[in-house]
PDB file of C-alpha atoms in Angstrom:
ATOM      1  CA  UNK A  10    -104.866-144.141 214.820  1.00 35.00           C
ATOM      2  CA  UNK A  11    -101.756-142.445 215.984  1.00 34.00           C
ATOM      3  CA  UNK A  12    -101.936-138.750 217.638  1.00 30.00           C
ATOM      4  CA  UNK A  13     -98.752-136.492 216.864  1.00 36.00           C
ATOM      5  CA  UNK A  14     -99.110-133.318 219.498  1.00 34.00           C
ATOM      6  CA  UNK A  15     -95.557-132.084 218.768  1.00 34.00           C
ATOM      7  CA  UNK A  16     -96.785-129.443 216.769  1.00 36.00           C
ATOM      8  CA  UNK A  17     -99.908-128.552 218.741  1.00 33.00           C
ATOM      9  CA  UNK A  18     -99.354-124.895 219.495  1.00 34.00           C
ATOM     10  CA  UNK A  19     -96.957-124.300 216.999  1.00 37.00           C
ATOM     11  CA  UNK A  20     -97.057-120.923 215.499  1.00 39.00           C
ATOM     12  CA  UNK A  21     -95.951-120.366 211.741  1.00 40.00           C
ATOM     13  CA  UNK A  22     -94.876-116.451 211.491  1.00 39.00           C
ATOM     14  CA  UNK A  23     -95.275-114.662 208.200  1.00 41.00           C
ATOM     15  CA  UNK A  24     -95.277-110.722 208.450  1.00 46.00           C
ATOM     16  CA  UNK A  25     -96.495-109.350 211.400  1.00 54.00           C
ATOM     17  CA  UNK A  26     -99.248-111.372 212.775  1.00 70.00           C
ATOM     18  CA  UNK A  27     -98.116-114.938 214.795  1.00 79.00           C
ATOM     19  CA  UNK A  28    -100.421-117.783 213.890  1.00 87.00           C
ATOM     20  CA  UNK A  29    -100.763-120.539 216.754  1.00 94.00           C
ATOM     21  CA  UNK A  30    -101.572-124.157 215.144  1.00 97.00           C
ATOM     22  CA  UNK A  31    -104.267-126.653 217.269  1.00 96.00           C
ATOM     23  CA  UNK A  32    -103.203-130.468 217.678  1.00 97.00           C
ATOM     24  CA  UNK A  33    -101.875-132.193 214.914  1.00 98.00           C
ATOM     25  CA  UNK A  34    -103.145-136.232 213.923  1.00 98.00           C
ATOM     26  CA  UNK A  35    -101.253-138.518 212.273  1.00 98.00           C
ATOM     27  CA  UNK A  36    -102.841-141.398 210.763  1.00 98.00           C
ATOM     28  CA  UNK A  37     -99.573-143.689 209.995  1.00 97.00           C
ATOM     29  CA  UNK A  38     -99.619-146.410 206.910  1.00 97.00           C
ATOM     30  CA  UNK A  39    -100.154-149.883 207.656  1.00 96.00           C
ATOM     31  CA  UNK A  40     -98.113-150.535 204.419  1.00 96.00           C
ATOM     32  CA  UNK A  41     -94.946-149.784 202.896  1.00 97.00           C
ATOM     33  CA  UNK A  42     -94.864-145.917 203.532  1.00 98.00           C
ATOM     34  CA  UNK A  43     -94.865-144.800 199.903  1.00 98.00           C
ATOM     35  CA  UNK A  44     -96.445-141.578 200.292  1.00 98.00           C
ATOM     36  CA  UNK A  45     -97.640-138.028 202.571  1.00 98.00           C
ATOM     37  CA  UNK A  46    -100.560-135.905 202.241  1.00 98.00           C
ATOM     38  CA  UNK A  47    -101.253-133.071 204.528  1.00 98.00           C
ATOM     39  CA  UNK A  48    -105.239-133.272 205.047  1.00 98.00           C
ATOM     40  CA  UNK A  49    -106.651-129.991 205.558  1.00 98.00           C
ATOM     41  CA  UNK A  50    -110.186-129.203 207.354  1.00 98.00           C
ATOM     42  CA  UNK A  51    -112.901-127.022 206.556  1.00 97.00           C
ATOM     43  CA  UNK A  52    -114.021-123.514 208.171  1.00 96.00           C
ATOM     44  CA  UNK A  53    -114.409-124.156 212.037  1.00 97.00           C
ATOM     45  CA  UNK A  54    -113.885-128.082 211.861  1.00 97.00           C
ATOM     46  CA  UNK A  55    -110.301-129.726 213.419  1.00 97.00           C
ATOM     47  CA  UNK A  56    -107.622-132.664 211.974  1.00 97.00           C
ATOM     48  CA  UNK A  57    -109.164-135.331 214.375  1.00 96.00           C
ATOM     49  CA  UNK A  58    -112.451-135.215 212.160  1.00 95.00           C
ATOM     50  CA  UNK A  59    -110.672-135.934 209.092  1.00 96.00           C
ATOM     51  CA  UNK A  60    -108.263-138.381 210.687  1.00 95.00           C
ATOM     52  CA  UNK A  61    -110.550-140.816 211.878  1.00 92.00           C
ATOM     53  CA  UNK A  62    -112.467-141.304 208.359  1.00 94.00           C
ATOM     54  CA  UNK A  63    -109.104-141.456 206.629  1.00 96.00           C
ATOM     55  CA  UNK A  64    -107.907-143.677 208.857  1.00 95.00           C
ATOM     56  CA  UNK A  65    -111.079-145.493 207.435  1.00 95.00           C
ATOM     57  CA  UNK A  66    -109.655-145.545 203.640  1.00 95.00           C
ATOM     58  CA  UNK A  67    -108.288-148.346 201.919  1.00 95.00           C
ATOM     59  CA  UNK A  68    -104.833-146.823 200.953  1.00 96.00           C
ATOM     60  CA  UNK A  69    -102.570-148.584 202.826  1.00 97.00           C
ATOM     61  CA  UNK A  70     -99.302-146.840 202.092  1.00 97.00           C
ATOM     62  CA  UNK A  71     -99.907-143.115 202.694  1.00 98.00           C
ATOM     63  CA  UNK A  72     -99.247-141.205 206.062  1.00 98.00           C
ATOM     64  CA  UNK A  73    -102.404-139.236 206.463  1.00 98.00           C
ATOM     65  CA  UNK A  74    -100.891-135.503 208.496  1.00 98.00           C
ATOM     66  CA  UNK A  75    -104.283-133.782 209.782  1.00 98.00           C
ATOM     67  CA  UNK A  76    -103.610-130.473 211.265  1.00 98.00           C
ATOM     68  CA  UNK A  77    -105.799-128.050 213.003  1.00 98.00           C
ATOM     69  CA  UNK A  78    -106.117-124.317 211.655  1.00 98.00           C
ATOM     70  CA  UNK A  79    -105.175-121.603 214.439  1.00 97.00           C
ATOM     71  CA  UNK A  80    -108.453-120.474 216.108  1.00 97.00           C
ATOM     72  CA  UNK A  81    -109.531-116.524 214.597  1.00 96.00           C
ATOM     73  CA  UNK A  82    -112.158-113.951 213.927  1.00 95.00           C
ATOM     74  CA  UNK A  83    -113.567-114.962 210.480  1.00 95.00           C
ATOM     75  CA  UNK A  84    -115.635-111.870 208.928  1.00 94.00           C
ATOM     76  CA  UNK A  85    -117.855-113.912 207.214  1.00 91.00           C
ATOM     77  CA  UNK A  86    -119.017-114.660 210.753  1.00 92.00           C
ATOM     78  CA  UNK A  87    -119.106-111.225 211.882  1.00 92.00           C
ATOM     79  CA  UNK A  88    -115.897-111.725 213.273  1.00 93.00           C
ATOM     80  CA  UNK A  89    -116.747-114.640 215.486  1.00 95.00           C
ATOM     81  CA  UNK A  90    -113.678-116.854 215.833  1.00 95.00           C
ATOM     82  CA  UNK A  91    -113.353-120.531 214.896  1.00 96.00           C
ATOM     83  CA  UNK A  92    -111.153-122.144 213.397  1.00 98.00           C
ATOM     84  CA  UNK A  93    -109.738-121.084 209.730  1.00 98.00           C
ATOM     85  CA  UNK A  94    -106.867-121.943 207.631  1.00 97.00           C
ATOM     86  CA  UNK A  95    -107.483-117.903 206.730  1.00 96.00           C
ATOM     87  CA  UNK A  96    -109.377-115.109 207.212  1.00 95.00           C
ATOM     88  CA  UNK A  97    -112.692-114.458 204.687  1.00 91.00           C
ATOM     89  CA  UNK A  98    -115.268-112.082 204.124  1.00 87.00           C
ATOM     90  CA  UNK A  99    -117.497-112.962 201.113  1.00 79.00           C
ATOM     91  CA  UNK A 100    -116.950-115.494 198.926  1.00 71.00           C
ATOM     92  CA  UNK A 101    -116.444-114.016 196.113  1.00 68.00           C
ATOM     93  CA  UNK A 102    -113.561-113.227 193.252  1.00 68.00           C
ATOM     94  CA  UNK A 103    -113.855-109.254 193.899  1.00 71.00           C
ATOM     95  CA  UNK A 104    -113.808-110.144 198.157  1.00 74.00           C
ATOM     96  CA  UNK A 105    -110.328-109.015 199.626  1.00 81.00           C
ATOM     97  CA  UNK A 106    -107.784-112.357 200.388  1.00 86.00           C
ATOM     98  CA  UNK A 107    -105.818-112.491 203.888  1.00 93.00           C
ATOM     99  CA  UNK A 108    -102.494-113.003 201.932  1.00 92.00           C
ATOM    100  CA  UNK A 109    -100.856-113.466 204.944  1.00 95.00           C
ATOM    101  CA  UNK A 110    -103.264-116.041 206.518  1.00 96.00           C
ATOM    102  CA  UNK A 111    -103.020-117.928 203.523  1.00 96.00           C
ATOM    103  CA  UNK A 112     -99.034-117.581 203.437  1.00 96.00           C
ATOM    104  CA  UNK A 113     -98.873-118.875 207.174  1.00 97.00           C
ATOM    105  CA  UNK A 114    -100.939-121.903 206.634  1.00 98.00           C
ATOM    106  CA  UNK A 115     -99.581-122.673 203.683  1.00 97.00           C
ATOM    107  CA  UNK A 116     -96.095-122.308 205.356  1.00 97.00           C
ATOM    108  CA  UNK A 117     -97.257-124.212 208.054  1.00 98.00           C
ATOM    109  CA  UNK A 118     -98.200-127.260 205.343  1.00 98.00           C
ATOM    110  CA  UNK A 119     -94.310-127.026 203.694  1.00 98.00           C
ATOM    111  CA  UNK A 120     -93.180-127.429 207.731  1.00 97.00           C
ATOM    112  CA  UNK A 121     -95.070-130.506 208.085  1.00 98.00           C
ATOM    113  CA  UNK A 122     -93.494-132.138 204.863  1.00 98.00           C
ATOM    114  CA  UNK A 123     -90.164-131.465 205.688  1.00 96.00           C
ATOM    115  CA  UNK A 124     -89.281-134.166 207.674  1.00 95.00           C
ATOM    116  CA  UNK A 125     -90.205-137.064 205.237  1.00 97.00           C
ATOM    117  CA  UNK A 126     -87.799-138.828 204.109  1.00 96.00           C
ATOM    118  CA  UNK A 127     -86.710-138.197 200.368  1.00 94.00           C
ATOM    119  CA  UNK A 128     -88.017-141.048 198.793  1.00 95.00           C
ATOM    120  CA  UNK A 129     -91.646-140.062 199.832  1.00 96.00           C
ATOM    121  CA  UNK A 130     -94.188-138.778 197.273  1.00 97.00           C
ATOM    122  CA  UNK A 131     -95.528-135.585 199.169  1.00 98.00           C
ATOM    123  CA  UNK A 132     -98.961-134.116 198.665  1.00 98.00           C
ATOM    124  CA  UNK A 133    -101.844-131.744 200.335  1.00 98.00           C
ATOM    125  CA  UNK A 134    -105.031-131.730 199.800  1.00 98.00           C
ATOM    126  CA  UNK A 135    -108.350-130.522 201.498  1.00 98.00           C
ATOM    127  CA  UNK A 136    -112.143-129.963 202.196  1.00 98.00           C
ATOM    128  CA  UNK A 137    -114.086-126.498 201.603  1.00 95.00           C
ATOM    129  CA  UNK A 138    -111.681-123.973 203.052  1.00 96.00           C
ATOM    130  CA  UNK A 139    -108.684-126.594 203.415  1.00 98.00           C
ATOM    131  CA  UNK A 140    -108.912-127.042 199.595  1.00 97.00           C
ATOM    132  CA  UNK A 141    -108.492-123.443 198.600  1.00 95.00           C
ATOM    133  CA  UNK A 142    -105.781-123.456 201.059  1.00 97.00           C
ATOM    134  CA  UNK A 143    -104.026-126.557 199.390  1.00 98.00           C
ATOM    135  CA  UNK A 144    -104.793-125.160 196.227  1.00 95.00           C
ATOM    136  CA  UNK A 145    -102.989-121.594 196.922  1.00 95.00           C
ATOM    137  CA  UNK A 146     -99.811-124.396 198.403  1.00 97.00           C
ATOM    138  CA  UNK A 147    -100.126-125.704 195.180  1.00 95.00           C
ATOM    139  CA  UNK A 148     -99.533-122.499 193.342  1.00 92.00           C
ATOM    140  CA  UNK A 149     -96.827-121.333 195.605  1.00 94.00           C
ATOM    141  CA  UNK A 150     -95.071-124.776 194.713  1.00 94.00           C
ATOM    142  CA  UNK A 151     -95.646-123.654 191.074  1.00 91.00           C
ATOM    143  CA  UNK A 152     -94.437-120.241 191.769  1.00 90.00           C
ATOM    144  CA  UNK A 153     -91.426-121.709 193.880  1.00 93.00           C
ATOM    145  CA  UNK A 154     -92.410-118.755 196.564  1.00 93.00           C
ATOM    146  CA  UNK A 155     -95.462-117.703 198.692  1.00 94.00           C
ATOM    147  CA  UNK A 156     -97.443-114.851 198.071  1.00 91.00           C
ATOM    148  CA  UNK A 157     -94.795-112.672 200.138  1.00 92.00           C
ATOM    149  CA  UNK A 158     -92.194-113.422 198.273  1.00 93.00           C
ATOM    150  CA  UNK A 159     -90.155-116.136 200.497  1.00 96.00           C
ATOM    151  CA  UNK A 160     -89.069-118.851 198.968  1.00 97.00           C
ATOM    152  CA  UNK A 161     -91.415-122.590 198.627  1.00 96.00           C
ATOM    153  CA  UNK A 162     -89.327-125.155 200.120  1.00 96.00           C
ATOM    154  CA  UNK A 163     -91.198-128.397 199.298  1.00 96.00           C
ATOM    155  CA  UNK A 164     -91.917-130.193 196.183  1.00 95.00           C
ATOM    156  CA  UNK A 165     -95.472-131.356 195.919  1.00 96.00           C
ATOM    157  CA  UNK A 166     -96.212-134.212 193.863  1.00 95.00           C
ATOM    158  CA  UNK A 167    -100.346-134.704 194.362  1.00 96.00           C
ATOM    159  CA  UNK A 168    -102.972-131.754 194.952  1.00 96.00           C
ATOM    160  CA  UNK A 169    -106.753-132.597 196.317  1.00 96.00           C
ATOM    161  CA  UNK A 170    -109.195-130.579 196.373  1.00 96.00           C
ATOM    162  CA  UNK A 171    -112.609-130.961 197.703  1.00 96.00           C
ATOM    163  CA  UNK A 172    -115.599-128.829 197.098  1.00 94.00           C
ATOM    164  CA  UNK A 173    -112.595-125.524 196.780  1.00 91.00           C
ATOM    165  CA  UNK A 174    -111.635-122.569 195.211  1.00 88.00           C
ATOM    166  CA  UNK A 175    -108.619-121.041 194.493  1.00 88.00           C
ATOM    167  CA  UNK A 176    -108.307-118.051 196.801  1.00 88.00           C
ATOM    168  CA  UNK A 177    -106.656-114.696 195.648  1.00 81.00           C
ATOM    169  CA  UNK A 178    -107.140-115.660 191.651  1.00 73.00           C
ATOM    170  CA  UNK A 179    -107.210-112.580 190.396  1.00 70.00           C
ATOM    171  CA  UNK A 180    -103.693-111.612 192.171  1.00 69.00           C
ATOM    172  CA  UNK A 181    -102.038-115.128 190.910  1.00 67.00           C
ATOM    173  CA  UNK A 182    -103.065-114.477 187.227  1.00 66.00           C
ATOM    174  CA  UNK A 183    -100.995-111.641 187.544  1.00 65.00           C
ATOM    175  CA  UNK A 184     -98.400-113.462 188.881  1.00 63.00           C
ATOM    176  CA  UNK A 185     -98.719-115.878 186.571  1.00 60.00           C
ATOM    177  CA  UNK A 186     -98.522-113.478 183.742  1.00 65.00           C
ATOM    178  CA  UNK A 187     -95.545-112.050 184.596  1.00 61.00           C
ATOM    179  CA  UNK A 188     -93.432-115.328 185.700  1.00 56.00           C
ATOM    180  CA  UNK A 189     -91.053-116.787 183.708  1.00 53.00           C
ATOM    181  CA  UNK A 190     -91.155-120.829 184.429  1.00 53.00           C
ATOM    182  CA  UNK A 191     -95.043-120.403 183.130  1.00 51.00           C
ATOM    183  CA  UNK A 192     -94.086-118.241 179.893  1.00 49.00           C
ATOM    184  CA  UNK A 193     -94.218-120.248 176.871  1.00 48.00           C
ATOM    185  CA  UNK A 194     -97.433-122.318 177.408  1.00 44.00           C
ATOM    186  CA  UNK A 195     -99.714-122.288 175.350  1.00 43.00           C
ATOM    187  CA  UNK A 196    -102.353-122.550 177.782  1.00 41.00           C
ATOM    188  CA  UNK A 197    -103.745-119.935 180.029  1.00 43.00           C
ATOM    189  CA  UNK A 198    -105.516-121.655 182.573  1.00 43.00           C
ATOM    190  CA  UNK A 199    -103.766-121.434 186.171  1.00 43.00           C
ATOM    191  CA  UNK A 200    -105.458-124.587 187.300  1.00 43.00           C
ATOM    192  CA  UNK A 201    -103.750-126.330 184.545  1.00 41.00           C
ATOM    193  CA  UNK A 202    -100.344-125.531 185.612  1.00 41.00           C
ATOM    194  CA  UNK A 203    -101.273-126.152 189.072  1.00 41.00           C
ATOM    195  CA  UNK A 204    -101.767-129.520 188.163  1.00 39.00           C
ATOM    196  CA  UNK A 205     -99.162-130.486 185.639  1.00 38.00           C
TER     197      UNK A 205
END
């Protein structure tokens, strides 16, 4: 297993609040590099944890990325900080989403995939907390912008999500609803154009 610190301590910024990243791992293929995935941890766990077991996997041609969420009060906790790809109170559909937390890790995914090369299939996936946060990438990669309106600069070719939800659903419907590349389809499920 291969450690990457270059972006330990890196801070996305997205409005007004900056977001410091922990230690990055990189678990490099021991095939032909074919493909990327950004692995994403659950509430108040870190990328080494995740890195070791996929380091574990038999797919020899993807470059695992593991990064570590920025350490924060989490309400759910009573504002106890750990760390968390956002900030959440309840889970819950009617529960308030930290746009902005979810923006800046999401960001923080795209930076990570922009240095592959081109001819690299690039994905994100996740556990618990680090799949709803790949799942709202996904949607900005649908979208072709984050929640704040700034452009999506990667193209994502593979979404995982483990034991997830899709934060801030009620918001993207809207969005949804109103945007033009989705108009047209016959179907209405968000998921579904997620992963198409």
């Amino acid at each position: 297993m291969s450690y990457n610190s270059s972006n330990a301590a890196s801070g996305s910024r997205t409005g007004s609040r900056a977001f410091e990243f922990g230690r990055t791992h990189v678990v490099r293929p021991k095939g032909r590099h074919q493909a990327t995935i950004v692995w994403l941890h659950g509430l108040g766990d870190k990328g080494s944890s995740w890195s070791q077991l996929l380091e574990s996997l038999p797919l020899p041609n993807i470059k695992w990325i593991c990064p570590t969420a920025p350490s924060r009060p989490v309400a759910l906790f009573g504002g106890f900080p750990c760390t968390a790809w956002f900030d959440m109170g309840e889970i819950s559909e009617d529960a308030p989403d930290d746009m902005e937390g979810l923006d800046a890790s999401a960001a923080h995914v795209a930076n990570l995939l922009s240095t592959e090369p081109a001819d690299i299939k690039l994905g994100v996936g996740g556990f618990s907390m680090g799949a709803a946060t790949a799942l709202y990438s996904a949607t900005c990669r649908v979208l072709g912008q984050y929640g704040n309106g700034n452009p999506y600069p990667v193209n994502l070719s593979a979404i995982v999500g483990l034991s997830g939800w899709l934060p801030c659903s009620r918001t993207l419907t809207n969005r949804w609803k109103g945007h033009t590349r989705l108009q047209g389809m016959q179907h209405s499920c968000p998921f579904c154009y997620v992963m198409a």
